[in-house]
PDB file of C-alpha atoms and ligand atoms in Angstrom:
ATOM      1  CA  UNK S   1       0.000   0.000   0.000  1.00  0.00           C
ATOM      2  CA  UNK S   2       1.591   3.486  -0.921  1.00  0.00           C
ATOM      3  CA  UNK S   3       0.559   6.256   1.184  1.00  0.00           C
ATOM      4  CA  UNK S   4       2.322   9.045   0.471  1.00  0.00           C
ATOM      5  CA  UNK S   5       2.228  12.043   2.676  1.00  0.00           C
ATOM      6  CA  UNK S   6       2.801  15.600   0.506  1.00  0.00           C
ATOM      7  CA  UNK S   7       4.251  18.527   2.583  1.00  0.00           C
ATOM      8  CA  UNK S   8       5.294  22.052   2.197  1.00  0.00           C
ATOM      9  CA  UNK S   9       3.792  25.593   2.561  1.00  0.00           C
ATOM     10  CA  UNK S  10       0.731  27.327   1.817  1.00  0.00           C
ATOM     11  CA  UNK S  11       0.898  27.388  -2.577  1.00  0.00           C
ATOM     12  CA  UNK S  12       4.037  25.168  -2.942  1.00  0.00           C
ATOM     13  CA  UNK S  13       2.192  23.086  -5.127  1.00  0.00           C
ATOM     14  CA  UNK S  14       0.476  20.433  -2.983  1.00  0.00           C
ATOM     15  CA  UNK S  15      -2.903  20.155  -4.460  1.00  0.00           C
ATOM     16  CA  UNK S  16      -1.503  20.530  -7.983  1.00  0.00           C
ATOM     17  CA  UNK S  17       0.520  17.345  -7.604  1.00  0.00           C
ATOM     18  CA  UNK S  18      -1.757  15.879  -5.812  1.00  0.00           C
ATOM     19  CA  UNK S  19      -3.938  15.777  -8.619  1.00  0.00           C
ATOM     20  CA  UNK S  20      -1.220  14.218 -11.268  1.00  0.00           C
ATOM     21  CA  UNK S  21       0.118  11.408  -8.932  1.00  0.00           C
ATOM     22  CA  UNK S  22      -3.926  10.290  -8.396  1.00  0.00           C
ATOM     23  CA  UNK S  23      -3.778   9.585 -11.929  1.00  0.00           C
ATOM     24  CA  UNK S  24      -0.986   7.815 -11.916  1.00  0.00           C
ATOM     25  CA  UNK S  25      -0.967   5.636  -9.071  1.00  0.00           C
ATOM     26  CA  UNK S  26      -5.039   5.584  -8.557  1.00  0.00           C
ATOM     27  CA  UNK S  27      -4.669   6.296  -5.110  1.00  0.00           C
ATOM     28  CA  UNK S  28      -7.305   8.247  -2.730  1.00  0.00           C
ATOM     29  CA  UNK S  29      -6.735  12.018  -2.266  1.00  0.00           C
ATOM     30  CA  UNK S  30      -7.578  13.009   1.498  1.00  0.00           C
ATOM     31  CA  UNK S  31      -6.833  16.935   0.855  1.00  0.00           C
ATOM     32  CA  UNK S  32      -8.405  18.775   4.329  1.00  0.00           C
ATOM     33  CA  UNK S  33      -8.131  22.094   2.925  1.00  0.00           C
ATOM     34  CA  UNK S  34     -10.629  20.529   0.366  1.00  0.00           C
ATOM     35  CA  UNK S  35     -12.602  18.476   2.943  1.00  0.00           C
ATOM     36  CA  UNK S  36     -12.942  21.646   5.029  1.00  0.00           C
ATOM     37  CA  UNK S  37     -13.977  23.835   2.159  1.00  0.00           C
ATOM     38  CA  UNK S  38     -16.798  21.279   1.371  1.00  0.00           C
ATOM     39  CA  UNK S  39     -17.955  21.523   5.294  1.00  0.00           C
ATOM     40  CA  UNK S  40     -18.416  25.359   4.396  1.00  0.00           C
ATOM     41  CA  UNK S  41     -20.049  24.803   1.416  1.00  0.00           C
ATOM     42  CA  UNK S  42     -22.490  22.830   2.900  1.00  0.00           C
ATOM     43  CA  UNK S  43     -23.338  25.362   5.378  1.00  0.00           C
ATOM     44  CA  UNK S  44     -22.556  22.487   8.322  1.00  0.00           C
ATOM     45  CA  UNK S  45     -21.753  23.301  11.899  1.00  0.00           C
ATOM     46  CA  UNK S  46     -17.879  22.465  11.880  1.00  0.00           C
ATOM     47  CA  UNK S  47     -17.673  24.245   8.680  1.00  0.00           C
ATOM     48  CA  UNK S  48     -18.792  27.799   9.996  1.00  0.00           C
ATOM     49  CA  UNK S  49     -16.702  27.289  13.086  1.00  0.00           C
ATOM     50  CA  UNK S  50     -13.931  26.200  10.323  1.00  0.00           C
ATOM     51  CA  UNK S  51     -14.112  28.998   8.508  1.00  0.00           C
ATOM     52  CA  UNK S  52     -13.765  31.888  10.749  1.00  0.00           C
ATOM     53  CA  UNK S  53     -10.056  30.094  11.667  1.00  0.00           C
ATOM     54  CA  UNK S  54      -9.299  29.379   7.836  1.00  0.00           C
ATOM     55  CA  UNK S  55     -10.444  33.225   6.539  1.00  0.00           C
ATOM     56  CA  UNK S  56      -8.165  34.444   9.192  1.00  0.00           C
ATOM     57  CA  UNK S  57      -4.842  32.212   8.005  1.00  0.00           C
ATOM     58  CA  UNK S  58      -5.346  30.210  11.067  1.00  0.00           C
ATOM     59  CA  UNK S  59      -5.404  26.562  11.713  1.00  0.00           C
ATOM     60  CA  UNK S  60      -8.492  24.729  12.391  1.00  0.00           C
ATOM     61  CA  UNK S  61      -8.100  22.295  16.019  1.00  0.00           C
ATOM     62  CA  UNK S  62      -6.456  19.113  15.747  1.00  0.00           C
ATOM     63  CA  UNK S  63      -9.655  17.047  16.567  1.00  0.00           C
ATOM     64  CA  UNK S  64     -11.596  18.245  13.786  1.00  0.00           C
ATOM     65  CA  UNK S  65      -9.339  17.406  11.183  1.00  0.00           C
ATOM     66  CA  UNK S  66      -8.233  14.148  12.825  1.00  0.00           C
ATOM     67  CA  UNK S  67     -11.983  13.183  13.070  1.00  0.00           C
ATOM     68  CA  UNK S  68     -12.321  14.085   9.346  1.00  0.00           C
ATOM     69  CA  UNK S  69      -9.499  11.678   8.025  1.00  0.00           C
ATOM     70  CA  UNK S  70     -11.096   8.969  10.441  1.00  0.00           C
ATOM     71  CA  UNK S  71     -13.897   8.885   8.465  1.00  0.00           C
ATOM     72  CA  UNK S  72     -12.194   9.039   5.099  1.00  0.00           C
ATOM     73  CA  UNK S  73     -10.035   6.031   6.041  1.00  0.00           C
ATOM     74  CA  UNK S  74     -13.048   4.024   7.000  1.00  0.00           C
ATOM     75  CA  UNK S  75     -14.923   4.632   3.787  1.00  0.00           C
ATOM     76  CA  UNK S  76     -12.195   3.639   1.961  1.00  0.00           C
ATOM     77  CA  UNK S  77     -11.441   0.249   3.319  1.00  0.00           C
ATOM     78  CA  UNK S  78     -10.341  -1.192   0.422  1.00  0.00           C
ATOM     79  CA  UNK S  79      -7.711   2.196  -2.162  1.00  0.00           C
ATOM     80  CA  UNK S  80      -5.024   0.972  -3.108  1.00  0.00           C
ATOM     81  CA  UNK S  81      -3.144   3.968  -1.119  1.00  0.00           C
ATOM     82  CA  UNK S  82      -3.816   7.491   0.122  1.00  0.00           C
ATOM     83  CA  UNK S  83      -2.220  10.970  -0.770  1.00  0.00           C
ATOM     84  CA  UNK S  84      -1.983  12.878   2.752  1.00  0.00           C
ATOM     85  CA  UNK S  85      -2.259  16.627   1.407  1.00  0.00           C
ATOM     86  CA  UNK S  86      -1.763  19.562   3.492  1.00  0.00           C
ATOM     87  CA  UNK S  87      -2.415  16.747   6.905  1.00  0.00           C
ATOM     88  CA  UNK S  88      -0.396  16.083   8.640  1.00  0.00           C
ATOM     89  CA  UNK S  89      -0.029  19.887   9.714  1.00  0.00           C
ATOM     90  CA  UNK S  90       1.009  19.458  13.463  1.00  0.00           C
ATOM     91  CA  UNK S  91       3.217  16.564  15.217  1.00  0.00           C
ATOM     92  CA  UNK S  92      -0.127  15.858  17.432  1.00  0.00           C
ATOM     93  CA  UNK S  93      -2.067  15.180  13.741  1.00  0.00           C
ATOM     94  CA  UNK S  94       1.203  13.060  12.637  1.00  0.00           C
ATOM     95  CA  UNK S  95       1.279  11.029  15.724  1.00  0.00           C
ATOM     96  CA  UNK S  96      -2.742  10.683  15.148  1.00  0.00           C
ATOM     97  CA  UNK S  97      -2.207   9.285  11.630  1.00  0.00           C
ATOM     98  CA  UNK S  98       0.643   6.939  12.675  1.00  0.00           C
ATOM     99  CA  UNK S  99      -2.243   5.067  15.741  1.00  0.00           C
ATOM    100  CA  UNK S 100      -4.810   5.133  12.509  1.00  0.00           C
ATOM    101  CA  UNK S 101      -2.993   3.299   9.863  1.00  0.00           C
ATOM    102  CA  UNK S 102      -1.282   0.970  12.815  1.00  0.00           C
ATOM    103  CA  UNK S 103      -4.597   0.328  13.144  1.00  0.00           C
ATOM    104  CA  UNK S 104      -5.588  -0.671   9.571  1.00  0.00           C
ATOM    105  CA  UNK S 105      -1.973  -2.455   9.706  1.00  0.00           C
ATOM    106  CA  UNK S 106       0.099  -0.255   7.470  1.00  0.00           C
ATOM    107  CA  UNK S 107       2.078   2.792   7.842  1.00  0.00           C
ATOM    108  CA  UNK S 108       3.095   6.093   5.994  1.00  0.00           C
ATOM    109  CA  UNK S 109       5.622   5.377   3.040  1.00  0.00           C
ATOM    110  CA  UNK S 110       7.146   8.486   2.902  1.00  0.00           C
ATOM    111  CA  UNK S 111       6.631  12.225   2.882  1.00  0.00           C
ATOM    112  CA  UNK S 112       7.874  14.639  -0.158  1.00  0.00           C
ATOM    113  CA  UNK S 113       8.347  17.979   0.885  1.00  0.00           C
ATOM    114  CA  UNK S 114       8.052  20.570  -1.714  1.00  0.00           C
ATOM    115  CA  UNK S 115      10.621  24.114  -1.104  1.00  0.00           C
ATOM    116  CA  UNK S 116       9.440  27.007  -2.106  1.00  0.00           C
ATOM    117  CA  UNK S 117      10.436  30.339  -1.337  1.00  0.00           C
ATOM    118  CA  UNK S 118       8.404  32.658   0.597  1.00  0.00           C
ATOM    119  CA  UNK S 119       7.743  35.462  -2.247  1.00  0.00           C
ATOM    120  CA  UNK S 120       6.679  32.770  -4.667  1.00  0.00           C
ATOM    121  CA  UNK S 121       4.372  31.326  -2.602  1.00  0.00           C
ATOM    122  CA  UNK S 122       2.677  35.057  -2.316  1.00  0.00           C
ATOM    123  CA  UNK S 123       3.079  35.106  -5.584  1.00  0.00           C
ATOM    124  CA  UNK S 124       1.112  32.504  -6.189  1.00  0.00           C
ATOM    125  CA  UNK S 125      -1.188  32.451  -3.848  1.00  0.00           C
ATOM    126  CA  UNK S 126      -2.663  36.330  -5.222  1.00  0.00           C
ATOM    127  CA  UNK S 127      -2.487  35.041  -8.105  1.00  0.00           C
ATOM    128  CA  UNK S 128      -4.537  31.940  -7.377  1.00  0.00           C
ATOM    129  CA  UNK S 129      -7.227  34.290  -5.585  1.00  0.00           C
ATOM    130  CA  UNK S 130      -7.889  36.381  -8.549  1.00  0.00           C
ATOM    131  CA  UNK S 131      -9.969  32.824  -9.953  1.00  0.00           C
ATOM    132  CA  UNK S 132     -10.433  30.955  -6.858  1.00  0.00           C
ATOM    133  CA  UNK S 133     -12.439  33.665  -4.713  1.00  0.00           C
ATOM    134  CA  UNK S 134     -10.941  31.959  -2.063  1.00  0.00           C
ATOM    135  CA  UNK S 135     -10.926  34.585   1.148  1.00  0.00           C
ATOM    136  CA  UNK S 136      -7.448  33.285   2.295  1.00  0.00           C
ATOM    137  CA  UNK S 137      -5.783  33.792  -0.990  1.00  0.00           C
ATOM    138  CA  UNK S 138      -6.579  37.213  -1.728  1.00  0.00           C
ATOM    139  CA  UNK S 139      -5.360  39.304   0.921  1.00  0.00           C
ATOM    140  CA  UNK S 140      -1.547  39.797   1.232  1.00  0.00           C
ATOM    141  CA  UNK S 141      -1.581  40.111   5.281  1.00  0.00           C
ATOM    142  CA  UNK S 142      -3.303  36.882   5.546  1.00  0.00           C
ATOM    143  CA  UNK S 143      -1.330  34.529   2.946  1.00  0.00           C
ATOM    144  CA  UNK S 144       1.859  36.175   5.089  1.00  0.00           C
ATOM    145  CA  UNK S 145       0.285  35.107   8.765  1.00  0.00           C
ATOM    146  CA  UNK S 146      -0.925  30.820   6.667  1.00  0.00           C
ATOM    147  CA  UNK S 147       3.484  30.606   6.083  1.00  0.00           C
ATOM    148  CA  UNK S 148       3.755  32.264   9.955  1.00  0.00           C
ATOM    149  CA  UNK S 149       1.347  29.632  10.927  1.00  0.00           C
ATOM    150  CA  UNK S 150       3.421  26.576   8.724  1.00  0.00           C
ATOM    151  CA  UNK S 151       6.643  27.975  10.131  1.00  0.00           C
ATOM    152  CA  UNK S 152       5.399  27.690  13.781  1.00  0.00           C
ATOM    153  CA  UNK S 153       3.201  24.797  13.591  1.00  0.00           C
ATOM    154  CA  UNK S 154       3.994  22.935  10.702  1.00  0.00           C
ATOM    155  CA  UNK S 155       7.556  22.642   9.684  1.00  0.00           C
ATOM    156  CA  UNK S 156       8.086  20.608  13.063  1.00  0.00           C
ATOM    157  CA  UNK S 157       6.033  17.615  10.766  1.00  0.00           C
ATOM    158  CA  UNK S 158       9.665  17.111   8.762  1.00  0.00           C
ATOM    159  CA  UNK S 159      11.412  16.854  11.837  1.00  0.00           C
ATOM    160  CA  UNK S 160       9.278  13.816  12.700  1.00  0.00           C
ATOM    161  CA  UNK S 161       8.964  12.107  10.011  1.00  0.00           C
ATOM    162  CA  UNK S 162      13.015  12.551   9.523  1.00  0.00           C
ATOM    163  CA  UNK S 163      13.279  10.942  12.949  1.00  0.00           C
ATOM    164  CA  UNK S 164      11.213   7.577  10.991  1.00  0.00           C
ATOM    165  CA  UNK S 165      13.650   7.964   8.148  1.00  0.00           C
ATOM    166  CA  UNK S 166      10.682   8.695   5.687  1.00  0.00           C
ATOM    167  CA  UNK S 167      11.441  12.478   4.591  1.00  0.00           C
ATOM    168  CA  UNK S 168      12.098  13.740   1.405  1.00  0.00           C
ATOM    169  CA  UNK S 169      12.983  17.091   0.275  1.00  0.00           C
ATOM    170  CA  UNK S 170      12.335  18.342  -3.523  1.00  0.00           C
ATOM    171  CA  UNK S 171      12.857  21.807  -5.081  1.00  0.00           C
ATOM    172  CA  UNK S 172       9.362  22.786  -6.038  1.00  0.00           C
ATOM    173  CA  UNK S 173      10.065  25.633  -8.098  1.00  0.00           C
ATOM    174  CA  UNK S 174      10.140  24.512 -11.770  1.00  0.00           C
ATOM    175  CA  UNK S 175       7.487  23.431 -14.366  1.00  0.00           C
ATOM    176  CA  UNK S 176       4.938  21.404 -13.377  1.00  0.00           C
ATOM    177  CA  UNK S 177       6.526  18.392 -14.693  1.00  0.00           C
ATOM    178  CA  UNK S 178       9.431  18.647 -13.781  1.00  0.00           C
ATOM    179  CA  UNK S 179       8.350  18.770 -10.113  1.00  0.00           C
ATOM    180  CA  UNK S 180       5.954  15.767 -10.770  1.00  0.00           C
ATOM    181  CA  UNK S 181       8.859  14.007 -12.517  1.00  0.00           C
ATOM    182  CA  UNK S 182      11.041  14.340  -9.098  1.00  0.00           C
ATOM    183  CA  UNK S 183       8.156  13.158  -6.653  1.00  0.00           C
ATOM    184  CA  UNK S 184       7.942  10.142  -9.089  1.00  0.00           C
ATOM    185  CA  UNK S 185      11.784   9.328  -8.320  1.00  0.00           C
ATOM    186  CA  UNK S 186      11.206   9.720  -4.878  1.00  0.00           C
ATOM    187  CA  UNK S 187       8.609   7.610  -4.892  1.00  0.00           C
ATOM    188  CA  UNK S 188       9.871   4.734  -7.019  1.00  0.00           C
ATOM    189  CA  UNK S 189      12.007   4.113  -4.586  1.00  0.00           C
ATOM    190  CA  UNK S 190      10.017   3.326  -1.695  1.00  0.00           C
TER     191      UNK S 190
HETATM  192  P1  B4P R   1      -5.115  24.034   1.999  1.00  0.00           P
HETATM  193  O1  B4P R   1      -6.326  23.803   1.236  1.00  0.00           O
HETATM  194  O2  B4P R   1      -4.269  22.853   2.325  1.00  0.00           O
HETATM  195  O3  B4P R   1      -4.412  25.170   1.143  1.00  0.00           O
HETATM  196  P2  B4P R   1      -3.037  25.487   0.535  1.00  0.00           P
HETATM  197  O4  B4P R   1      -1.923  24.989   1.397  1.00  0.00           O
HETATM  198  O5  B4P R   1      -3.122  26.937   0.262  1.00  0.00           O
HETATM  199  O6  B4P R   1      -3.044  24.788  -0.895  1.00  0.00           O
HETATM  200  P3  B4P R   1      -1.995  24.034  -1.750  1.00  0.00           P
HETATM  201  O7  B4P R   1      -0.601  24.126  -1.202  1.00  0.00           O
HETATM  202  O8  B4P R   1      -2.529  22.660  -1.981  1.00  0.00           O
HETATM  203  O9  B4P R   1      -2.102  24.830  -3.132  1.00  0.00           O
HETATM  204  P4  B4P R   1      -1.189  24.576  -4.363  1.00  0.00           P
HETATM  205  O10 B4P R   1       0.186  24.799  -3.821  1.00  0.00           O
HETATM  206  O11 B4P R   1      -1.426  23.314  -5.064  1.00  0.00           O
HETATM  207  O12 B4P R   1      -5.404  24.780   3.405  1.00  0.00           O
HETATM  208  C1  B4P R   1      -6.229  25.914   3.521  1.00  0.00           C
HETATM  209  C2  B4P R   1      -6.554  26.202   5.002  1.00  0.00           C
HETATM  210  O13 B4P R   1      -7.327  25.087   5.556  1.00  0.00           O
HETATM  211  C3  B4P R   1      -5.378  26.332   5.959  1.00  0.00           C
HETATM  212  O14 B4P R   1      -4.855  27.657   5.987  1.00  0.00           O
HETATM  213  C4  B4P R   1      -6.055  25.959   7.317  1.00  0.00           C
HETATM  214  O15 B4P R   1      -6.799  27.015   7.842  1.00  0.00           O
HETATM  215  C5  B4P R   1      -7.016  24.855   6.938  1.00  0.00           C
HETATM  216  N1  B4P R   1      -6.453  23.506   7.077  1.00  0.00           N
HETATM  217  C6  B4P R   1      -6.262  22.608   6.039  1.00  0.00           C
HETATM  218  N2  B4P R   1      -5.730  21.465   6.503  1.00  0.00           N
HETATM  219  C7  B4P R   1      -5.544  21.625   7.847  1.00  0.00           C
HETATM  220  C8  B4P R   1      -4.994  20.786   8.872  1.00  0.00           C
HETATM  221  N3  B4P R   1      -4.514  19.564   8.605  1.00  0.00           N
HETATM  222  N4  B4P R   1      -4.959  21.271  10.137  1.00  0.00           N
HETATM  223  C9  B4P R   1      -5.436  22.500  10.436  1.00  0.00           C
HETATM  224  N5  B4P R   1      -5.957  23.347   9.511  1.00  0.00           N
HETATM  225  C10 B4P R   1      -6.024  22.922   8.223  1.00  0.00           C
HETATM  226  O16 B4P R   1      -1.508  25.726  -5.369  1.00  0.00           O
HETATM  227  C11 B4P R   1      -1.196  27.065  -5.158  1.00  0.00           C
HETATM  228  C12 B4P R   1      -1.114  27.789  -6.499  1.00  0.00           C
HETATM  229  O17 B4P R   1       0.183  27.607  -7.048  1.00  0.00           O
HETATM  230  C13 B4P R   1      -2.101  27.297  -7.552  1.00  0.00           C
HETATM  231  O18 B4P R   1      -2.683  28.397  -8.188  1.00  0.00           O
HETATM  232  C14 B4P R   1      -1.238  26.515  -8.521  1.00  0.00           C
HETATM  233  O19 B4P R   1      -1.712  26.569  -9.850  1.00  0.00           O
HETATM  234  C15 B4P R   1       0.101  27.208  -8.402  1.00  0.00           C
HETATM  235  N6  B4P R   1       1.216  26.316  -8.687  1.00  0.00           N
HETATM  236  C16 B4P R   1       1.344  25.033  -8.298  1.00  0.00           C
HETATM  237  N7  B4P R   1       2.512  24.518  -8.740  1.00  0.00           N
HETATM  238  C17 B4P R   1       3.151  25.539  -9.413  1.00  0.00           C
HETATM  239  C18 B4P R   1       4.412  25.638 -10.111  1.00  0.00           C
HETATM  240  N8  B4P R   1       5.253  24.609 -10.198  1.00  0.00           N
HETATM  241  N9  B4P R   1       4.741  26.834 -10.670  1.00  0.00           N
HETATM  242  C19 B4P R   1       3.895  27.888 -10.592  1.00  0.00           C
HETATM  243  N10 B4P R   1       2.691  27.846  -9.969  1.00  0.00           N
HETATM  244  C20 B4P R   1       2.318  26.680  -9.387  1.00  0.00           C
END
């Protein structure tokens, strides 16, 4: 089973790739950014308490997104692997994933990291908003405090999966393809 978790910061190219290696491998694509956006546009409870956090550039709590992947990993008894984007954010989700897929016997393969540079990631994040209408894209302040928020919560996720010998790092500035190509590489490998 490959389950592949895909890391970096706000816009470094997560949900893009996310969408090419789905095609390739025909594995399941647990984005919570996307789950959580489809609790808003439903209207539900936990997606108007999500959505005051996520307009803001904050993270939503631990236990809500946790909850969320729960449920995805039980509907899907039988994919052939999962794509982990943009979760886990914090070590407490990490550890969280680690007791769920111990408990479906089988484990994380590997995480890719994607580096990008901080005025890129702006960069394309504005220009993302322009089509997206999403609130969090299309104010400057905000997409600055979403990499605050990665650099204090998130960037401690490499550091644990480096301690399980399962962390990759890839330059994700470059075509499309060419990024795809690398995360391919890594992947073959595992
Ligand atoms: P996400 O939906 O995960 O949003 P994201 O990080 O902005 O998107 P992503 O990184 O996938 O976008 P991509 O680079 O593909 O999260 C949104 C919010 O939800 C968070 O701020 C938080 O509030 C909440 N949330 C989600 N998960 C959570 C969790 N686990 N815990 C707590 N809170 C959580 O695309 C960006 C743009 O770059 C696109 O326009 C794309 O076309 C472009 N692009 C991609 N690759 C490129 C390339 N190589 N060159 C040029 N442009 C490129």
């Amino acid at each position: 089973m490959l389950n592949l978790v895909l890391f970096g910061p706000p816009g470094a190219g997560k949900g893009t790739q996310s969408q090419k290696l789905i095609d390739k491998y025909g594995l399941i694509h647990l984005s919570t950014g996307d789950l959580l956006r489809g609790e808003i546009s439903q209207g539900t409870e936990l997606g108007l308490e999500a959505k005051k956090l996520m307009d803001e550039g904050l993270l939503v709590p631990d236990a809500v997104v946790i909850g969320m992947i729960s449920n995805k990993l039980d509907a899907n008894k039988d994919a052939k692997g999962f794509i982990f984007d943009g979760f886990p954010r914090t070590v407490a989700q990490a550890e969280a994933l680690d007791t769920l897929l111990e408990s479906k016997s089988s484990a994380i393969s590997g995480m890719v990291a994607l580096e990008v540079d901080d005025d890129e990631l702006e960069r394309r994040l504005l220009l993302r908003g322009k089509d997206s209408g999403r609130p969090d894209d299309a104010d400057p302040a905000i997409i600055r405090k979403r990499i605050k928020e990665y650099n204090d919560k998130t960037t401690p996720v490499a550091g644990y999966y480096k301690n399980q010998d399962k962390f990759t790092s890839i330059n994700g500035i470059g075509s499309i393809d060419e990024i795809f190509s690398a995360i391919v590489a890594v992947i073959e490998k595992y």
